[in-house]
Amino acid sequence: MIFDRSENLSRYMNRDDARRIYEFVSSVNRETPTGRHEIDGDRLFAFVSEYPTKTRNDAVLEAHNQYLDLHFLVYGEEKQEFYYRPEMTESVPYNSECEAALYCFPERKNELILRPGFFSLYFTDDAHAPQLAVGEPETVRKIVVKASAAVFENESL
């Protein structure tokens, strides 16, 4: 799991992929349609969404096998919890259609607050619960870039 400023993305991945992601994320605004947006076919694509943040009781703790998640906020703020997947108890087995497995929340919390200008990156060993309210629920606009795990394998930085 990585949490950093958006402009530092190239520290963690191939510079060309980081540039494409950063250019796409920088172009998203309130008028950008929600839904899937292509960046580089099935290697890199993004989902733009808008939703009200939730309480922990309504949240889902998930992990993915094929894609890494990069979360960026356009506006608003949300809390995200994150955990080491191999230590978690699975509640719903991996489903290839939604590319996720679900996990039980532990008592302890590891959390961060995501705001515009920052990103969180979750690898396949990271179970994560995004979309959590910071205080009272609020509507946020968010971009989740799905990056094939291969994007981060054997890349020259």
mmCIF file of C-alpha atoms in Angstrom:
data_model
loop_
_atom_site.group_PDB
_atom_site.id
_atom_site.type_symbol
_atom_site.label_atom_id
_atom_site.label_comp_id
_atom_site.label_asym_id
_atom_site.label_seq_id
_atom_site.Cartn_x
_atom_site.Cartn_y
_atom_site.Cartn_z
ATOM 1 C CA MET A 1 0.000 0.000 0.000
ATOM 2 C CA ILE A 2 1.265 3.442 -0.916
ATOM 3 C CA PHE A 3 -0.126 6.849 0.033
ATOM 4 C CA ASP A 4 1.489 9.920 -1.522
ATOM 5 C CA ARG A 5 0.946 13.139 -3.457
ATOM 6 C CA SER A 6 -0.383 12.644 -6.990
ATOM 7 C CA GLU A 7 2.620 14.279 -8.656
ATOM 8 C CA ASN A 8 4.898 11.637 -7.089
ATOM 9 C CA LEU A 9 3.271 8.701 -8.901
ATOM 10 C CA SER A 10 6.295 8.177 -11.166
ATOM 11 C CA ARG A 11 8.364 7.218 -8.100
ATOM 12 C CA TYR A 12 6.458 3.934 -7.939
ATOM 13 C CA MET A 13 5.926 2.806 -11.520
ATOM 14 C CA ASN A 14 7.059 3.131 -15.117
ATOM 15 C CA ARG A 15 7.251 6.826 -15.975
ATOM 16 C CA ASP A 16 5.212 6.479 -19.193
ATOM 17 C CA ASP A 17 2.365 4.723 -17.378
ATOM 18 C CA ALA A 18 2.560 7.222 -14.511
ATOM 19 C CA ARG A 19 2.393 10.107 -17.014
ATOM 20 C CA ARG A 20 -0.676 8.611 -18.757
ATOM 21 C CA ILE A 21 -2.444 8.060 -15.447
ATOM 22 C CA TYR A 22 -1.567 11.534 -14.152
ATOM 23 C CA GLU A 23 -2.740 13.173 -17.413
ATOM 24 C CA PHE A 24 -6.048 11.309 -17.274
ATOM 25 C CA VAL A 25 -6.619 12.055 -13.586
ATOM 26 C CA SER A 26 -5.753 15.730 -14.130
ATOM 27 C CA SER A 27 -8.328 15.964 -16.936
ATOM 28 C CA VAL A 28 -11.266 14.698 -14.846
ATOM 29 C CA ASN A 29 -13.667 17.343 -13.546
ATOM 30 C CA ARG A 30 -17.322 17.645 -12.506
ATOM 31 C CA GLU A 31 -18.489 17.265 -16.118
ATOM 32 C CA THR A 32 -16.510 14.084 -16.880
ATOM 33 C CA PRO A 33 -19.008 11.246 -17.369
ATOM 34 C CA THR A 34 -19.059 8.545 -14.711
ATOM 35 C CA GLY A 35 -18.174 5.014 -15.777
ATOM 36 C CA ARG A 36 -15.226 3.309 -17.401
ATOM 37 C CA HIS A 37 -12.557 5.280 -19.284
ATOM 38 C CA GLU A 38 -9.772 3.684 -21.337
ATOM 39 C CA ILE A 39 -6.166 4.676 -20.692
ATOM 40 C CA ASP A 40 -4.266 1.709 -22.177
ATOM 41 C CA GLY A 41 -6.718 -1.093 -22.940
ATOM 42 C CA ASP A 42 -6.922 -3.753 -20.224
ATOM 43 C CA ARG A 43 -3.513 -2.757 -18.805
ATOM 44 C CA LEU A 44 -4.738 0.603 -17.479
ATOM 45 C CA PHE A 45 -8.291 1.870 -17.287
ATOM 46 C CA ALA A 46 -10.258 4.019 -14.899
ATOM 47 C CA PHE A 47 -13.671 4.283 -13.317
ATOM 48 C CA VAL A 48 -15.010 7.725 -12.532
ATOM 49 C CA SER A 49 -17.745 7.632 -9.895
ATOM 50 C CA GLU A 50 -19.702 9.924 -7.630
ATOM 51 C CA TYR A 51 -21.302 8.666 -4.428
ATOM 52 C CA PRO A 52 -22.018 9.491 -0.799
ATOM 53 C CA THR A 53 -19.417 8.164 1.629
ATOM 54 C CA LYS A 54 -20.577 5.488 4.091
ATOM 55 C CA THR A 55 -20.233 4.320 7.648
ATOM 56 C CA ARG A 56 -17.975 1.367 8.415
ATOM 57 C CA ASN A 57 -21.091 -0.794 8.933
ATOM 58 C CA ASP A 58 -22.052 -0.223 5.285
ATOM 59 C CA ALA A 59 -18.543 -0.594 3.842
ATOM 60 C CA VAL A 60 -16.884 -3.507 2.077
ATOM 61 C CA LEU A 61 -13.351 -4.743 2.729
ATOM 62 C CA GLU A 62 -12.042 -6.046 -0.597
ATOM 63 C CA ALA A 63 -8.896 -7.251 -2.356
ATOM 64 C CA HIS A 64 -8.128 -7.997 -5.990
ATOM 65 C CA ASN A 65 -6.059 -10.662 -7.754
ATOM 66 C CA GLN A 66 -5.372 -9.187 -11.200
ATOM 67 C CA TYR A 67 -5.527 -5.412 -10.827
ATOM 68 C CA LEU A 68 -4.050 -2.861 -8.478
ATOM 69 C CA ASP A 69 -6.265 0.039 -7.423
ATOM 70 C CA LEU A 70 -5.088 3.641 -7.548
ATOM 71 C CA HIS A 71 -7.587 5.984 -5.860
ATOM 72 C CA PHE A 72 -7.739 9.728 -6.608
ATOM 73 C CA LEU A 73 -10.386 12.207 -5.417
ATOM 74 C CA VAL A 74 -11.664 15.015 -7.627
ATOM 75 C CA TYR A 75 -13.548 16.606 -4.722
ATOM 76 C CA GLY A 76 -14.554 15.712 -1.196
ATOM 77 C CA GLU A 77 -12.638 13.480 1.173
ATOM 78 C CA GLU A 78 -12.946 9.887 2.274
ATOM 79 C CA LYS A 79 -11.438 7.610 4.843
ATOM 80 C CA GLN A 80 -9.934 4.320 3.677
ATOM 81 C CA GLU A 81 -8.975 1.342 5.813
ATOM 82 C CA PHE A 82 -6.232 -1.028 4.697
ATOM 83 C CA TYR A 83 -4.855 -4.354 5.913
ATOM 84 C CA TYR A 84 -2.408 -7.092 4.933
ATOM 85 C CA ARG A 85 -4.580 -9.529 2.983
ATOM 86 C CA PRO A 86 -2.860 -12.793 4.034
ATOM 87 C CA GLU A 87 -3.751 -12.014 7.675
ATOM 88 C CA MET A 88 -7.446 -11.401 6.926
ATOM 89 C CA THR A 89 -10.434 -13.745 7.192
ATOM 90 C CA GLU A 90 -12.231 -14.127 3.885
ATOM 91 C CA SER A 91 -16.012 -13.635 4.020
ATOM 92 C CA VAL A 92 -16.796 -14.034 0.297
ATOM 93 C CA PRO A 93 -14.421 -15.989 -1.965
ATOM 94 C CA TYR A 94 -12.768 -14.396 -4.968
ATOM 95 C CA ASN A 95 -15.171 -13.788 -7.857
ATOM 96 C CA SER A 96 -13.491 -13.322 -11.233
ATOM 97 C CA GLU A 97 -16.480 -11.401 -12.652
ATOM 98 C CA CYS A 98 -16.121 -8.571 -10.150
ATOM 99 C CA GLU A 99 -12.376 -9.272 -9.661
ATOM 100 C CA ALA A 100 -12.624 -9.169 -5.886
ATOM 101 C CA ALA A 101 -12.744 -11.207 -2.697
ATOM 102 C CA LEU A 102 -14.352 -9.784 0.433
ATOM 103 C CA TYR A 103 -12.991 -9.937 3.971
ATOM 104 C CA CYS A 104 -14.171 -9.515 7.558
ATOM 105 C CA PHE A 105 -13.215 -6.267 9.249
ATOM 106 C CA PRO A 106 -10.740 -6.700 12.107
ATOM 107 C CA GLU A 107 -11.172 -4.843 15.389
ATOM 108 C CA ARG A 108 -8.034 -2.757 14.929
ATOM 109 C CA LYS A 109 -7.989 -0.071 12.247
ATOM 110 C CA ASN A 110 -5.340 1.107 9.811
ATOM 111 C CA GLU A 111 -6.703 4.164 8.067
ATOM 112 C CA LEU A 112 -5.883 7.179 5.966
ATOM 113 C CA ILE A 113 -7.799 10.224 4.754
ATOM 114 C CA LEU A 114 -7.774 10.661 0.979
ATOM 115 C CA ARG A 115 -8.129 14.208 -0.343
ATOM 116 C CA PRO A 116 -7.683 15.790 -3.791
ATOM 117 C CA GLY A 117 -4.006 16.017 -4.708
ATOM 118 C CA PHE A 118 -3.130 12.652 -3.128
ATOM 119 C CA PHE A 119 -3.478 9.020 -4.166
ATOM 120 C CA SER A 120 -3.647 5.647 -2.481
ATOM 121 C CA LEU A 121 -2.347 2.557 -4.249
ATOM 122 C CA TYR A 122 -3.455 -0.909 -3.199
ATOM 123 C CA PHE A 123 -1.531 -3.992 -4.344
ATOM 124 C CA THR A 124 -2.962 -7.517 -4.555
ATOM 125 C CA ASP A 125 -1.828 -8.228 -0.964
ATOM 126 C CA ASP A 126 -3.732 -5.194 0.333
ATOM 127 C CA ALA A 127 -7.295 -5.588 1.543
ATOM 128 C CA HIS A 128 -8.908 -2.161 1.521
ATOM 129 C CA ALA A 129 -12.192 -0.495 2.434
ATOM 130 C CA PRO A 130 -12.661 2.763 0.540
ATOM 131 C CA GLN A 131 -15.682 5.086 0.492
ATOM 132 C CA LEU A 132 -15.776 5.651 4.269
ATOM 133 C CA ALA A 133 -17.083 8.917 5.666
ATOM 134 C CA VAL A 134 -14.794 11.325 7.460
ATOM 135 C CA GLY A 135 -17.250 12.583 10.055
ATOM 136 C CA GLU A 136 -20.624 13.016 8.366
ATOM 137 C CA PRO A 137 -21.220 11.330 4.975
ATOM 138 C CA GLU A 138 -20.606 13.602 1.981
ATOM 139 C CA THR A 139 -20.748 13.224 -1.781
ATOM 140 C CA VAL A 140 -17.365 12.667 -3.400
ATOM 141 C CA ARG A 141 -16.199 12.332 -6.996
ATOM 142 C CA LYS A 142 -13.480 9.745 -7.343
ATOM 143 C CA ILE A 143 -11.304 8.070 -9.943
ATOM 144 C CA VAL A 144 -10.129 4.500 -9.447
ATOM 145 C CA VAL A 145 -7.464 3.520 -11.942
ATOM 146 C CA LYS A 146 -7.192 -0.225 -12.424
ATOM 147 C CA ALA A 147 -3.625 -1.195 -13.291
ATOM 148 C CA SER A 148 -2.758 -4.717 -14.334
ATOM 149 C CA ALA A 149 -0.342 -6.210 -11.822
ATOM 150 C CA ALA A 150 2.009 -6.676 -14.792
ATOM 151 C CA VAL A 151 2.398 -2.885 -14.992
ATOM 152 C CA PHE A 152 4.405 -3.055 -11.744
ATOM 153 C CA GLU A 153 6.422 -6.189 -12.539
ATOM 154 C CA ASN A 154 9.997 -5.827 -13.777
ATOM 155 C CA GLU A 155 9.565 -2.183 -14.756
ATOM 156 C CA SER A 156 12.495 0.199 -14.971
ATOM 157 C CA LEU A 157 11.795 3.244 -12.840
#
